[in-house]
Amino acid sequence: MRKPKSFEEGSAALQQVLDQLSDPATPLDKAIKLYSDAAGLIAYCNETLEHARLEMERIDLSLPHSSSTEPAGEEDILA
């Protein structure tokens, strides 16, 4: 299986693999290959989400008032 180009593509591919795995007509040898594909797609999606989380944290740290753990109020946004 080729590496997805985006999280959305990886997520869609994973859903297709899971659909095939849940089909009782899927032969065992194909199910094992699908299971391997699913594991790779899950790893890719998790890595992509972790990268996005770290990027959002980096952005948050660069904002003024980033030390506050409370959500910004309307007055903070308009200031």
PDB file of C-alpha atoms in Angstrom:
ATOM      1  CA  MET A   1       0.000   0.000   0.000  1.00  0.00           C
ATOM      2  CA  ARG A   2       1.313   3.445  -0.910  1.00  0.00           C
ATOM      3  CA  LYS A   3       1.640   6.188   1.683  1.00  0.00           C
ATOM      4  CA  PRO A   4      -1.387   8.522   1.737  1.00  0.00           C
ATOM      5  CA  LYS A   5      -0.891  12.123   0.596  1.00  0.00           C
ATOM      6  CA  SER A   6      -2.996  13.554   3.434  1.00  0.00           C
ATOM      7  CA  PHE A   7      -4.698  12.660   6.687  1.00  0.00           C
ATOM      8  CA  GLU A   8      -8.058  12.681   4.916  1.00  0.00           C
ATOM      9  CA  GLU A   9      -6.816  10.285   2.246  1.00  0.00           C
ATOM     10  CA  GLY A  10      -5.347   7.997   4.910  1.00  0.00           C
ATOM     11  CA  SER A  11      -8.549   8.058   6.922  1.00  0.00           C
ATOM     12  CA  ALA A  12     -10.650   7.225   3.848  1.00  0.00           C
ATOM     13  CA  ALA A  13      -8.281   4.402   2.887  1.00  0.00           C
ATOM     14  CA  LEU A  14      -8.458   3.041   6.427  1.00  0.00           C
ATOM     15  CA  GLN A  15     -12.252   3.054   6.300  1.00  0.00           C
ATOM     16  CA  GLN A  16     -12.161   1.095   3.030  1.00  0.00           C
ATOM     17  CA  VAL A  17      -9.775  -1.453   4.531  1.00  0.00           C
ATOM     18  CA  LEU A  18     -11.959  -1.817   7.627  1.00  0.00           C
ATOM     19  CA  ASP A  19     -15.030  -2.302   5.448  1.00  0.00           C
ATOM     20  CA  GLN A  20     -13.266  -5.108   3.583  1.00  0.00           C
ATOM     21  CA  LEU A  21     -12.057  -6.658   6.834  1.00  0.00           C
ATOM     22  CA  SER A  22     -15.574  -6.712   8.238  1.00  0.00           C
ATOM     23  CA  ASP A  23     -16.884  -8.580   5.185  1.00  0.00           C
ATOM     24  CA  PRO A  24     -17.277 -12.252   6.159  1.00  0.00           C
ATOM     25  CA  ALA A  25     -16.510 -13.234   2.553  1.00  0.00           C
ATOM     26  CA  THR A  26     -12.949 -11.865   2.803  1.00  0.00           C
ATOM     27  CA  PRO A  27     -10.537 -14.823   2.643  1.00  0.00           C
ATOM     28  CA  LEU A  28      -8.101 -15.229   5.540  1.00  0.00           C
ATOM     29  CA  ASP A  29      -4.962 -14.563   3.474  1.00  0.00           C
ATOM     30  CA  LYS A  30      -6.461 -11.300   2.169  1.00  0.00           C
ATOM     31  CA  ALA A  31      -7.639 -10.385   5.689  1.00  0.00           C
ATOM     32  CA  ILE A  32      -4.078 -10.700   6.975  1.00  0.00           C
ATOM     33  CA  LYS A  33      -2.822  -8.369   4.218  1.00  0.00           C
ATOM     34  CA  LEU A  34      -5.674  -5.943   4.969  1.00  0.00           C
ATOM     35  CA  TYR A  35      -4.825  -6.073   8.681  1.00  0.00           C
ATOM     36  CA  SER A  36      -1.243  -5.117   7.859  1.00  0.00           C
ATOM     37  CA  ASP A  37      -2.463  -2.273   5.642  1.00  0.00           C
ATOM     38  CA  ALA A  38      -4.765  -1.053   8.431  1.00  0.00           C
ATOM     39  CA  ALA A  39      -1.902  -1.052  10.932  1.00  0.00           C
ATOM     40  CA  GLY A  40       0.200   1.086   8.581  1.00  0.00           C
ATOM     41  CA  LEU A  41      -2.656   3.500   7.941  1.00  0.00           C
ATOM     42  CA  ILE A  42      -3.393   3.828  11.649  1.00  0.00           C
ATOM     43  CA  ALA A  43       0.282   4.601  12.316  1.00  0.00           C
ATOM     44  CA  TYR A  44       0.289   7.196   9.525  1.00  0.00           C
ATOM     45  CA  CYS A  45      -2.905   8.865  10.785  1.00  0.00           C
ATOM     46  CA  ASN A  46      -1.677   8.907  14.390  1.00  0.00           C
ATOM     47  CA  GLU A  47       1.653  10.415  13.325  1.00  0.00           C
ATOM     48  CA  THR A  48      -0.118  13.048  11.226  1.00  0.00           C
ATOM     49  CA  LEU A  49      -2.447  13.964  14.113  1.00  0.00           C
ATOM     50  CA  GLU A  50       0.488  14.191  16.520  1.00  0.00           C
ATOM     51  CA  HIS A  51       2.321  16.501  14.111  1.00  0.00           C
ATOM     52  CA  ALA A  52      -0.783  18.687  13.846  1.00  0.00           C
ATOM     53  CA  ARG A  53      -1.153  18.781  17.642  1.00  0.00           C
ATOM     54  CA  LEU A  54       2.468  19.852  18.064  1.00  0.00           C
ATOM     55  CA  GLU A  55       2.083  22.521  15.385  1.00  0.00           C
ATOM     56  CA  MET A  56      -1.027  23.909  17.125  1.00  0.00           C
ATOM     57  CA  GLU A  57       0.840  23.972  20.446  1.00  0.00           C
ATOM     58  CA  ARG A  58       3.699  25.858  18.765  1.00  0.00           C
ATOM     59  CA  ILE A  59       1.208  28.375  17.379  1.00  0.00           C
ATOM     60  CA  ASP A  60      -0.487  28.735  20.782  1.00  0.00           C
ATOM     61  CA  LEU A  61       2.858  29.411  22.455  1.00  0.00           C
ATOM     62  CA  SER A  62       3.613  32.177  19.978  1.00  0.00           C
ATOM     63  CA  LEU A  63       0.366  34.021  20.780  1.00  0.00           C
ATOM     64  CA  PRO A  64       0.188  36.748  23.406  1.00  0.00           C
ATOM     65  CA  HIS A  65      -1.493  35.580  26.626  1.00  0.00           C
ATOM     66  CA  SER A  66      -0.501  32.009  25.797  1.00  0.00           C
ATOM     67  CA  SER A  67       0.170  31.326  29.482  1.00  0.00           C
ATOM     68  CA  SER A  68      -3.557  31.431  30.255  1.00  0.00           C
ATOM     69  CA  THR A  69      -5.264  28.059  30.405  1.00  0.00           C
ATOM     70  CA  GLU A  70      -8.733  29.586  30.205  1.00  0.00           C
ATOM     71  CA  PRO A  71     -10.400  30.076  26.817  1.00  0.00           C
ATOM     72  CA  ALA A  72     -10.226  33.613  25.502  1.00  0.00           C
ATOM     73  CA  GLY A  73     -13.292  35.671  26.255  1.00  0.00           C
ATOM     74  CA  GLU A  74     -14.894  37.997  23.730  1.00  0.00           C
ATOM     75  CA  GLU A  75     -13.118  40.956  25.305  1.00  0.00           C
ATOM     76  CA  ASP A  76      -9.754  39.202  24.844  1.00  0.00           C
ATOM     77  CA  ILE A  77     -10.466  38.514  21.188  1.00  0.00           C
ATOM     78  CA  LEU A  78     -11.512  42.091  20.449  1.00  0.00           C
ATOM     79  CA  ALA A  79      -8.592  43.660  22.340  1.00  0.00           C
TER      80      ALA A  79
END
